[in-house]
Short mmCIF file of C-alpha atoms and ligand atoms in Angstrom, two decimals:
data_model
loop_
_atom_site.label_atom_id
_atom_site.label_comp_id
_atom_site.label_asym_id
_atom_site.label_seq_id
_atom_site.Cartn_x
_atom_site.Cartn_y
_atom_site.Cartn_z
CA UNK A 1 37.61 33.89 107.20
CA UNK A 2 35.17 31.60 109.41
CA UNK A 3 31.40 32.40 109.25
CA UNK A 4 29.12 30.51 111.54
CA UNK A 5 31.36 27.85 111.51
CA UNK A 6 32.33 27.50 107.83
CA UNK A 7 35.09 28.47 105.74
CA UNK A 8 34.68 31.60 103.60
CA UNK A 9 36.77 32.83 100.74
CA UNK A 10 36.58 35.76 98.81
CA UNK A 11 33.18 36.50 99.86
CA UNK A 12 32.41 32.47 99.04
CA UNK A 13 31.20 29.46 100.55
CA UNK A 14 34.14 27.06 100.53
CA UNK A 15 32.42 24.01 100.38
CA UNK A 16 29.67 25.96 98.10
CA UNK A 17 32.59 26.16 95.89
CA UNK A 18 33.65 22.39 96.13
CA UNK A 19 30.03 21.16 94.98
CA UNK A 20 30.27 23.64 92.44
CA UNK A 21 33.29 22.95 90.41
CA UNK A 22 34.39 19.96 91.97
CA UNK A 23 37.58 18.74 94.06
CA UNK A 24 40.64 19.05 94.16
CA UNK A 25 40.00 22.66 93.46
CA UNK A 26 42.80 25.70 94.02
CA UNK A 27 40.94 28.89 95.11
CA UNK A 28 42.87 32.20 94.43
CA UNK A 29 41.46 35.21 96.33
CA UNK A 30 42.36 38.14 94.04
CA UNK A 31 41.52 40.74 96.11
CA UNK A 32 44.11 39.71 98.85
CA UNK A 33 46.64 39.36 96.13
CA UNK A 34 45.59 42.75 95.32
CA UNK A 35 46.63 44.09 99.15
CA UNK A 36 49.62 42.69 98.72
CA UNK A 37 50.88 44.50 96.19
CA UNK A 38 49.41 47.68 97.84
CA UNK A 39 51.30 46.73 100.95
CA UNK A 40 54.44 46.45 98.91
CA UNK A 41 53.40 49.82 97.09
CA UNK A 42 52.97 50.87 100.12
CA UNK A 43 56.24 49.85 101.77
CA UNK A 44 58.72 49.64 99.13
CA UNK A 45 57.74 51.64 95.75
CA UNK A 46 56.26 55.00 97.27
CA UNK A 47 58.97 54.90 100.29
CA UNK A 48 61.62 54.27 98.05
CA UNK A 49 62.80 56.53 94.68
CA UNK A 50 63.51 54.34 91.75
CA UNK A 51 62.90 50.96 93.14
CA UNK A 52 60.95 48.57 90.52
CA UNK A 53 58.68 45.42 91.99
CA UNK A 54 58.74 42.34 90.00
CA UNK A 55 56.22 39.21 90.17
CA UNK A 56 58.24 35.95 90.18
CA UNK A 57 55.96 34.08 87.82
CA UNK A 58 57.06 30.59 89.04
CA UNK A 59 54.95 30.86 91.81
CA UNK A 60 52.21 31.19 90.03
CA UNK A 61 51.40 31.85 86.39
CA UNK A 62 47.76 31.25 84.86
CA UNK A 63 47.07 33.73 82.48
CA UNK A 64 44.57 35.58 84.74
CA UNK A 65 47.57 36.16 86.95
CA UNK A 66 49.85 37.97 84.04
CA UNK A 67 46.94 40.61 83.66
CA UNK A 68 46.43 40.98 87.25
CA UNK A 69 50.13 41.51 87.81
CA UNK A 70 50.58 43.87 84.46
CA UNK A 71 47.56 45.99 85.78
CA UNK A 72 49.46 46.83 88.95
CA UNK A 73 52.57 48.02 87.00
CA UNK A 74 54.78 45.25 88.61
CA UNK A 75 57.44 43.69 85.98
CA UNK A 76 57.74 39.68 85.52
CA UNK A 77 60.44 37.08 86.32
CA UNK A 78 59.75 34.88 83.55
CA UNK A 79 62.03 31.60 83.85
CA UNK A 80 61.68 29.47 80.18
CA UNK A 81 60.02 29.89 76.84
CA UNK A 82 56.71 28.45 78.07
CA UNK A 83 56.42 31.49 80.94
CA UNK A 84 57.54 34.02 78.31
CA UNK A 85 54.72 32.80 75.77
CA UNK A 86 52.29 32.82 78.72
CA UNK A 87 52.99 36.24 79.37
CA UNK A 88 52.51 37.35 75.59
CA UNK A 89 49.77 35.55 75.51
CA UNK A 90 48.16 37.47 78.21
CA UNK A 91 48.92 40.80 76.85
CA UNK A 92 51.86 41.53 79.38
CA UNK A 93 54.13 44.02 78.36
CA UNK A 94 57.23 42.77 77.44
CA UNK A 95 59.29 45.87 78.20
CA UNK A 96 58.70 45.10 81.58
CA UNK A 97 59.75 41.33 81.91
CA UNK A 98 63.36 40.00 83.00
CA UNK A 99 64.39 36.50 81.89
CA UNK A 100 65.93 34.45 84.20
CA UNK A 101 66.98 31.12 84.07
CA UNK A 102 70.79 28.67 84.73
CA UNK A 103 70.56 26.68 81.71
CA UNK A 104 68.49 28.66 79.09
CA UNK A 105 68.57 26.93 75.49
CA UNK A 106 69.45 29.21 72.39
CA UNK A 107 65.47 28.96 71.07
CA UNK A 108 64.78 30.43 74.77
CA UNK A 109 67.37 33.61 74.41
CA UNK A 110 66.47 34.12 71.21
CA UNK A 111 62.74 34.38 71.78
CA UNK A 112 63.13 36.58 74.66
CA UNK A 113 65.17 38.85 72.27
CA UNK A 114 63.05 38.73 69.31
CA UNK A 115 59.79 38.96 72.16
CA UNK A 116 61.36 42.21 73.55
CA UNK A 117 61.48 41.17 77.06
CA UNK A 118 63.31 44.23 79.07
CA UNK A 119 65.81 42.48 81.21
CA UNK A 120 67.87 38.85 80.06
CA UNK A 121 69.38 38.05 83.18
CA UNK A 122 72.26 36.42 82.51
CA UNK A 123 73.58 33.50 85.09
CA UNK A 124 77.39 32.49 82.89
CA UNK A 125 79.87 33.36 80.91
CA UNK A 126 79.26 30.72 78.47
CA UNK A 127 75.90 32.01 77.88
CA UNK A 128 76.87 35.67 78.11
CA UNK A 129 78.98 34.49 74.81
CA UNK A 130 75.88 32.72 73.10
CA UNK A 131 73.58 36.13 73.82
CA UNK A 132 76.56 38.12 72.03
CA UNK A 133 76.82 36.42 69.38
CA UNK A 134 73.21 36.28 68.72
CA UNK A 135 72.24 39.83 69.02
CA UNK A 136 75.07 40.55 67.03
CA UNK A 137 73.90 38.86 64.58
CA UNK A 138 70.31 39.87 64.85
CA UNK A 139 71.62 43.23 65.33
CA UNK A 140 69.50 43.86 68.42
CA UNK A 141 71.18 44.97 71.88
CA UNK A 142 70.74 42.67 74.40
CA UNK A 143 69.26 45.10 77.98
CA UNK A 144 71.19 42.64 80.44
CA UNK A 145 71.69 41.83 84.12
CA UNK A 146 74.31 39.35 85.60
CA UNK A 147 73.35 36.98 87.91
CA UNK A 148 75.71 36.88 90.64
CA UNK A 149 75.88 33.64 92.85
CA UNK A 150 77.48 35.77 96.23
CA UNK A 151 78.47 32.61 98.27
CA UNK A 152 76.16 33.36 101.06
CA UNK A 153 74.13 30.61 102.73
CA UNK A 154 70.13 31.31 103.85
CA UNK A 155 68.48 29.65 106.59
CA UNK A 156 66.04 27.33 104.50
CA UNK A 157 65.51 24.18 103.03
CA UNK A 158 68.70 23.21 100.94
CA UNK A 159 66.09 22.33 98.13
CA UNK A 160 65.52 26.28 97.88
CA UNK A 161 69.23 27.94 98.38
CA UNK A 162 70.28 29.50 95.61
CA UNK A 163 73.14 31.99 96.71
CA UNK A 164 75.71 29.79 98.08
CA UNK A 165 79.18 29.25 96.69
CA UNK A 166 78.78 25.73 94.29
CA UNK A 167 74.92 27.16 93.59
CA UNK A 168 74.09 25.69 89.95
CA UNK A 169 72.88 29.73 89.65
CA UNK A 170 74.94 32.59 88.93
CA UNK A 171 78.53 33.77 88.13
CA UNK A 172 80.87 32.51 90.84
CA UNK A 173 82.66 35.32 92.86
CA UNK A 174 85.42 33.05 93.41
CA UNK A 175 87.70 34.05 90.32
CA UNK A 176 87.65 36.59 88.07
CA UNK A 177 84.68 35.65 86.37
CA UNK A 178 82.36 38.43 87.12
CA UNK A 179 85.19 41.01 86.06
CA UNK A 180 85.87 38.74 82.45
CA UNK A 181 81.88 38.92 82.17
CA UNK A 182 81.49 42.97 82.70
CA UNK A 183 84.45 43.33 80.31
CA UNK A 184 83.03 41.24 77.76
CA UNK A 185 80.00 43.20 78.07
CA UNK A 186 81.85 46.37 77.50
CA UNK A 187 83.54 45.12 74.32
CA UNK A 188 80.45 43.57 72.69
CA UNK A 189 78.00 45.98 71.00
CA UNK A 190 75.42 43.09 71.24
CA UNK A 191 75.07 43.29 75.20
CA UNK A 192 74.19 46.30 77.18
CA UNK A 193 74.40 45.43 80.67
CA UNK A 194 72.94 47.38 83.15
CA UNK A 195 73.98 46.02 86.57
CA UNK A 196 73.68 43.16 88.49
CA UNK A 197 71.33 40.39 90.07
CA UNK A 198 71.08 38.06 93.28
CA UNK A 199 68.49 35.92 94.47
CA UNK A 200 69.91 34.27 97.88
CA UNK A 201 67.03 31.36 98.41
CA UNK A 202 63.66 31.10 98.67
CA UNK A 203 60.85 30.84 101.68
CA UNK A 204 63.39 33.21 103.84
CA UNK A 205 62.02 34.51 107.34
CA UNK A 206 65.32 37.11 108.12
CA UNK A 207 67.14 39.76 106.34
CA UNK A 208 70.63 38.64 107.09
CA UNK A 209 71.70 36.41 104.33
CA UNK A 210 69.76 39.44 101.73
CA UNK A 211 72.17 42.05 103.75
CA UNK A 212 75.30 40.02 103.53
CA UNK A 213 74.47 39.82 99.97
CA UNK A 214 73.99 42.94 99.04
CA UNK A 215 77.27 43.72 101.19
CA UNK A 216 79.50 41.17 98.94
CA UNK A 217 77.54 42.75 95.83
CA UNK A 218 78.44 46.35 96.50
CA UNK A 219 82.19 45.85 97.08
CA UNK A 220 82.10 44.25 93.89
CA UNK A 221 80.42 46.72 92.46
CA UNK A 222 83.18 49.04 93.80
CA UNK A 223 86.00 47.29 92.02
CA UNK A 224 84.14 46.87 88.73
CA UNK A 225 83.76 50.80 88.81
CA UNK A 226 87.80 51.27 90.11
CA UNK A 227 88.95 48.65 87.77
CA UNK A 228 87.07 48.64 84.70
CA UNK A 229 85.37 51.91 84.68
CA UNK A 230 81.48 50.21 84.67
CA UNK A 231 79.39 51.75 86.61
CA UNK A 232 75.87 49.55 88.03
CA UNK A 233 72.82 51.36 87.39
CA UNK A 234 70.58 48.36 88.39
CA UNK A 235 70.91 46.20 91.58
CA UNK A 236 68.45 43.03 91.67
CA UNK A 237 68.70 41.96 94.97
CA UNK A 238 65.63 38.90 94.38
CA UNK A 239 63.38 37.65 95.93
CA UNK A 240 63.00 34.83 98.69
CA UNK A 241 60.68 37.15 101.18
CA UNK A 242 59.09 33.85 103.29
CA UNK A 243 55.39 33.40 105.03
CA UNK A 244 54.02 32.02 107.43
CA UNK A 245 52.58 28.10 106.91
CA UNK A 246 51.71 27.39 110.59
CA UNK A 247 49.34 28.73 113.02
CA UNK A 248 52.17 29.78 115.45
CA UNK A 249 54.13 31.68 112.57
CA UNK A 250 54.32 34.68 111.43
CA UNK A 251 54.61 36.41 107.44
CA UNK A 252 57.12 39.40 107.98
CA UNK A 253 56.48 42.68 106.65
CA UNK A 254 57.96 43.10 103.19
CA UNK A 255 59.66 46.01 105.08
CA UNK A 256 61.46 44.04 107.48
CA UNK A 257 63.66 43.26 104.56
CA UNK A 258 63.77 46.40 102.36
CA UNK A 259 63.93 49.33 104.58
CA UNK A 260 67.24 47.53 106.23
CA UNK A 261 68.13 46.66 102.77
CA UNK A 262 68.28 50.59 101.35
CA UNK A 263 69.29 51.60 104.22
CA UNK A 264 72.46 49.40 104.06
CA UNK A 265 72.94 50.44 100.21
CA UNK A 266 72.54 53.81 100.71
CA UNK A 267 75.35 53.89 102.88
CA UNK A 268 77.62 51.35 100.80
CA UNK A 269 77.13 53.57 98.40
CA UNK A 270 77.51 56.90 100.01
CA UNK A 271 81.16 55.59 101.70
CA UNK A 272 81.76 54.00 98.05
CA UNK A 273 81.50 57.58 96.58
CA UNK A 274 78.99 55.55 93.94
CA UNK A 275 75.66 56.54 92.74
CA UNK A 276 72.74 54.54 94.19
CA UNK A 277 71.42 52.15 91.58
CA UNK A 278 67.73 51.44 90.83
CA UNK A 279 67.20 48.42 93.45
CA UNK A 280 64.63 45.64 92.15
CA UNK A 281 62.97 42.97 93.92
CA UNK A 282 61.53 39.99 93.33
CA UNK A 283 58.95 38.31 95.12
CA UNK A 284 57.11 35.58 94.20
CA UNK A 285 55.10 33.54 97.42
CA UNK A 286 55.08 36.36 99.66
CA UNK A 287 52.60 38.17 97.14
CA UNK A 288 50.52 35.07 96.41
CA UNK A 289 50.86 32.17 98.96
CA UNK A 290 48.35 33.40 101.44
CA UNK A 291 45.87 34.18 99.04
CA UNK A 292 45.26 30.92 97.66
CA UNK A 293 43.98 27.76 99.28
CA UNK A 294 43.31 23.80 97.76
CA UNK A 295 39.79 22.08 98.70
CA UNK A 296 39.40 18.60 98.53
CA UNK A 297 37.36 16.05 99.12
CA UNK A 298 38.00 13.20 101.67
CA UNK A 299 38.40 10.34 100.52
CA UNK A 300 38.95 7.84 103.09
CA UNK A 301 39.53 7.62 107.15
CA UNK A 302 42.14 5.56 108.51
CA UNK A 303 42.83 4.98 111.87
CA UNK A 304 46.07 2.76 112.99
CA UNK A 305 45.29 2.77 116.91
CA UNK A 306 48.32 4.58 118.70
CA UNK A 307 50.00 5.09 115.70
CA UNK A 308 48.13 7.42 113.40
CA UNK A 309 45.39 8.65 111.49
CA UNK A 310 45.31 8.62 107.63
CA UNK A 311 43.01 11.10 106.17
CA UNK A 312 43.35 10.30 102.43
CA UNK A 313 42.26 13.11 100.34
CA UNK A 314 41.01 13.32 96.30
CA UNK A 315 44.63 15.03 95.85
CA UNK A 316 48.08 15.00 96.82
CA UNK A 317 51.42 15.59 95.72
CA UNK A 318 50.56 16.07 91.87
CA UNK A 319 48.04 19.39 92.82
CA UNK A 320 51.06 19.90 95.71
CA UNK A 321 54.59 18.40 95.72
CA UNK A 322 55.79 20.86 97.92
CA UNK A 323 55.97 18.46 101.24
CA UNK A 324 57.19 15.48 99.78
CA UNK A 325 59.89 17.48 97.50
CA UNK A 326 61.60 19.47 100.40
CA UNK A 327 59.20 18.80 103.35
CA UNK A 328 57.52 21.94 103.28
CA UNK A 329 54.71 22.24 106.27
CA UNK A 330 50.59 22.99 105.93
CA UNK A 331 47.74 23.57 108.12
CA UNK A 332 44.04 22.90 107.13
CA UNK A 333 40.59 22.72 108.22
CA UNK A 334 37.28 21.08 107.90
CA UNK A 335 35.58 23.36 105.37
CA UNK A 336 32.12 22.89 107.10
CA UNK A 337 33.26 22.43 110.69
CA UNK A 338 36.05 24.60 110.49
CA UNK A 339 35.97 25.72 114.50
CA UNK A 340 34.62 22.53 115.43
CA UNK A 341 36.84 21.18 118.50
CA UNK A 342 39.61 18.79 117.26
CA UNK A 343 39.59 15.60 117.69
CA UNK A 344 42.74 14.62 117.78
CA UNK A 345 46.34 14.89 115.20
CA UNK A 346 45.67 12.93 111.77
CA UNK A 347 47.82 12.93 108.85
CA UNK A 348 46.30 14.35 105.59
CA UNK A 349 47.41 12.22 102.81
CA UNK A 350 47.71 12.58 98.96
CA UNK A 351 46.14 9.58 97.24
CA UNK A 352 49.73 8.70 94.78
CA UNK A 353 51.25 5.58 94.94
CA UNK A 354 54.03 6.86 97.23
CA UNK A 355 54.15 6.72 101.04
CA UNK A 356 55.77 9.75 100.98
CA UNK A 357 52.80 11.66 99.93
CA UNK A 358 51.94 13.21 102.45
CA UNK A 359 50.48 16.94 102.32
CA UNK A 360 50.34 17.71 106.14
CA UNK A 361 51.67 15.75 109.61
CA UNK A 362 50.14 16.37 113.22
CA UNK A 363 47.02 18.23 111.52
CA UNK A 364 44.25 19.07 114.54
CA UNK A 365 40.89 18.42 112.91
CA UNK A 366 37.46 17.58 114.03
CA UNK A 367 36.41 14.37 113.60
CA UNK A 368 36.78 13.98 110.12
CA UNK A 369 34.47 11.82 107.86
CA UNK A 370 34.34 10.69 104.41
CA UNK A 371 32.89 13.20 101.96
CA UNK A 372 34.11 16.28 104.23
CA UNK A 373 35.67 19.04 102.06
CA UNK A 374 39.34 19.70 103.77
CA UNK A 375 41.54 22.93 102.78
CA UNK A 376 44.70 23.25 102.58
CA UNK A 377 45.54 26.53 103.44
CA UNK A 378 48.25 28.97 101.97
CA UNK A 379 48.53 27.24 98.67
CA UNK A 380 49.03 30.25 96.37
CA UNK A 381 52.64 29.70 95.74
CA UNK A 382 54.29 27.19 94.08
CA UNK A 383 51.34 24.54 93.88
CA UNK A 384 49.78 24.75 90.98
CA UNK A 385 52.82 25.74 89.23
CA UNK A 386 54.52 22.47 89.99
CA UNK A 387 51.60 20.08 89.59
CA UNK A 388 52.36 17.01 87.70
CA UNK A 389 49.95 14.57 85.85
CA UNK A 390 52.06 11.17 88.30
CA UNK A 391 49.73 8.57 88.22
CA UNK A 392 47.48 9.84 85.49
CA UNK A 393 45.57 12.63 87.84
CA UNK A 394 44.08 15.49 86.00
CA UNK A 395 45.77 19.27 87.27
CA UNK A 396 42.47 20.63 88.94
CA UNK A 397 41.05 23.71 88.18
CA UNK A 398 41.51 27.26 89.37
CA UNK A 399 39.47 29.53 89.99
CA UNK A 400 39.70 33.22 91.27
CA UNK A 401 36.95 34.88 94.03
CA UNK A 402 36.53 38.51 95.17
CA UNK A 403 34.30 39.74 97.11
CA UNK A 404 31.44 36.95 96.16
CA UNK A 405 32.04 36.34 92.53
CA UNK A 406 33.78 33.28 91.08
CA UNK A 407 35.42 32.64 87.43
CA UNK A 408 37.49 29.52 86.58
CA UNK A 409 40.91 31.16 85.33
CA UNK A 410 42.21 27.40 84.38
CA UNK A 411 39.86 24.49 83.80
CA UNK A 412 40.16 21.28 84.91
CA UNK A 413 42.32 18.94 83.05
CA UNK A 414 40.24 15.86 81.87
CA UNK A 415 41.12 12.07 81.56
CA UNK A 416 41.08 13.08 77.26
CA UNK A 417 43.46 15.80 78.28
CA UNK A 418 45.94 13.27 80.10
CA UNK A 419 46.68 10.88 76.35
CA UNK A 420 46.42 13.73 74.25
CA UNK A 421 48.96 13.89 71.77
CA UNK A 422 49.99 10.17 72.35
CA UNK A 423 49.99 7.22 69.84
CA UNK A 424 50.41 3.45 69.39
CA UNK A 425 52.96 2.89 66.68
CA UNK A 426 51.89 -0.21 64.38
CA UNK A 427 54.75 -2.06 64.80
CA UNK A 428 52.88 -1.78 68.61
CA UNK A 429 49.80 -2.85 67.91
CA UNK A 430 50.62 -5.41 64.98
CA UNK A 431 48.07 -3.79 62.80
CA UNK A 432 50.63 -3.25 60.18
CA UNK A 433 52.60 -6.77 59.88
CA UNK A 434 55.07 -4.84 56.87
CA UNK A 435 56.66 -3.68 59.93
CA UNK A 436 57.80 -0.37 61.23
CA UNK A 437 59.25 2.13 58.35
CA UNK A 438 63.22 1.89 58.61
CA UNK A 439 64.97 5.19 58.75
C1 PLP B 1 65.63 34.50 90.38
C2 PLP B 1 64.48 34.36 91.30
N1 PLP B 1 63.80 35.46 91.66
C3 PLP B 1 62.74 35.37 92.47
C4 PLP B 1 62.31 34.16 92.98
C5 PLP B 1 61.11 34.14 93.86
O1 PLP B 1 61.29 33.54 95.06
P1 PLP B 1 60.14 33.63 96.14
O2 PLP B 1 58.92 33.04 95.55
O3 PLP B 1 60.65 32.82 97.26
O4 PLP B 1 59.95 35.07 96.47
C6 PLP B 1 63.01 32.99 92.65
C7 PLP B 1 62.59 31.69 93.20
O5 PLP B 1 63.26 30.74 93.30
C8 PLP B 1 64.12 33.09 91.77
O6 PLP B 1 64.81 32.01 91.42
#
């Protein structure tokens, strides 16, 4: 929101909040993450009879962000051992998590086993196999879900497919693999699989490739039943629900995607003569990208006459490597001028020692001078999840606002933070001339 000219978030000062905990900074509104999930309670839960919401925790997973999402009742996509100890550690009840993930390790499977997390989603046969045998011999059921790559293709960024025939996720539905995994399923009294799981892409604007998925899915589902007698109690259908980066765009309703989407299973299922499974989805940006925005501090103004403008900023693809991984787009604003006329396009660049760093092209900005506080805006989602420590930056802090008041959820890291854990062997540093210790 714009007050008198300045940006305001969560009842704060944005710049207010830049002098007070420093730059880069990422800013996490948690009462608009709040409405989101209300909007989705809203649309989705109350509209539909056993429907479950889960949070897709690789958009964004501080602590602070587990209790938030266990206090609304949503369930967790949890994608390695790290996420599912985060979750723990946050009090998040495990019943209510589903582990994802192409190329888990044994240690991961069997800590989401021994942690009790409620759903292993698995994405192969060859791991299928490894969960059997280890609950076997732990003699604790595996609750399961197969990941189903349906060979469908969605309109975004190849980076962020997931559902297409060749995906690296998900049993092929090219051979009989799906039909060898339910049966092993069936035979194995370490796996108790429940149904079935897709996830066609990410950052996805229409419903079509989720309805051709859930098409493919269901006649599946049909044969399994016919052939093999298994009937799916669960249908996953993902997440991948997309939002709007640029002024002229616009963040569909969740409903855009789900009515059509239990509408079109309630049929399939109705002409398939099968009973409508429980129908899960998973969204990760579209509940937490608009909440959240990154202020920095600029750096430096360069101007290349006719070419460009180079505003170089205290951050950059470490806090964000979203553009210069798959070219993903951002607006932003002059924190203290922030409907000031512009003054012309600049480039907003990250300060790494790649050209490619760029966090935003063709930006409209006043005037912009050094020491201005710039946000970034929309950077809930999949920012400070994928920040890196390239060049020796510090991951900056977050913090969460509502309605005025300010905590730090995740502090800053500092320079200490960066070389801990490192050493210089002595065979290094020549302080011990015996030599290194031979093996
Ligand atoms: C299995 C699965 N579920 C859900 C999501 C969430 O996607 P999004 O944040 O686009 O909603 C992802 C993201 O890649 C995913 O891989």
């Amino acid at each position: 929101m714009i007050r008198e000219g300045r940006l305001v978030w969560g009842g704060c000062d944005a710049a207010g909040l830049a002098e007070r905990f420093g730059t880069p900074l990422y800013v996490i509104d948690e009462a608009l993450v709040r409405e989101k999930i209300a909007e989705l309670r809203r649309s989705f839960l109350d509209r539909w009879s056993d429907t479950q919401a889960v949070y897709a925790g690789k958009a964004f997973l501080p602590l602070a962000m587990c209790a938030l999402v266990a206090s609304e009742g949503l369930g967790l996509d949890m994608v390695s051992g790290g996420e599912i100890h985060a979750a723990r550690a946050a009090g998040f009840p495990m019943e209510r998590g589903y582990f994802h993930g192409n190329s888990k390790t044994e240690a991961e499977l069997e800590f989401a086993l021994d942690a009790g997390v409620g759903r292993i989603v698995v994405d192969g046969i060859m791991e299928l196999d490894l969960l059997r045998s280890i609950a076997e011999r732990k003699g604790r059921p595996a609750d399961i879900l197969i990941r189903v790559a349906p060979g469908v293709d969605a309109h975004t960024h190849k980076y962020v497919i997931t559902g297409h025939t060749g995906s690296k996720f998900g049993v092929p539905l090219t051979d009989d693999s799906l039909a060898r995994s339910v049966e092993l399923c069936m035979s194995s009294k370490g796996l108790r699989l429940h149904g079935f799981h897709f996830h066609v892409g990410s950052q996805i604007r229409e419903n079509t490739s989720h309805l051709l998925a859930v098409d493919i899915l269901m006649e599946h589902m049909n044969e399994l039943r016919k052939i093999l007698g298994f009937e799916t109690k669960e249908l996953n259908v993902g997440g991948g629900f997309g939002v709007a980066y640029l002024p002229d765009e616009r963040t569909p309703d969740i409903a855009s995607f789900t009515d059509p989407l239990m509408e079109r299973i309630g049929v399939g299922c109705a002409e398939f003569g099968m009973p409508r499974p429980k129908v899960i989805i998973e969204p990760g940006r579209w509940l937490v990208s608009e909440a959240g925005i990154t202020l920095y501090r600029v750096t430096t103004v360069k101007k290349i006459p006719g070419i460009v403008t180079h505003v170089g900023v205290d951050g950059g693809m470490t806090d964000n490597p979203r553009p210069a991984l798959y070219g993903a787009k951002y607006s932003a604003l002059l924190a203290e001028r922030a409907d000031a006329p512009s003054g012309g396009k600049v480039s907003i660049v990250g300060k790494c020692c790649e050209s490619g760093d760029i966090l935003a092209e063709g930006v409209e900005l006043p005037e912009p001078r050094r020491g201005d506080i710039l946000a970034v805006l929309n950077t809930g989602a999949y920012t400070f999840s994928m920040a890196n420590n390239y060049n020796m930056t510090p991951r900056p802090a977050v913090i969460f606002v509502r309605d005025g008041k300010v905590d730090v959820v995740v502090q800053r890291q500092t320079y200490d933070d960066l070389i801990r854990g490192q050493s210089i062997p002595d065979f290094v540093s020549g302080r011990n001339p015996a030599g290194p210790a031979s093996l």
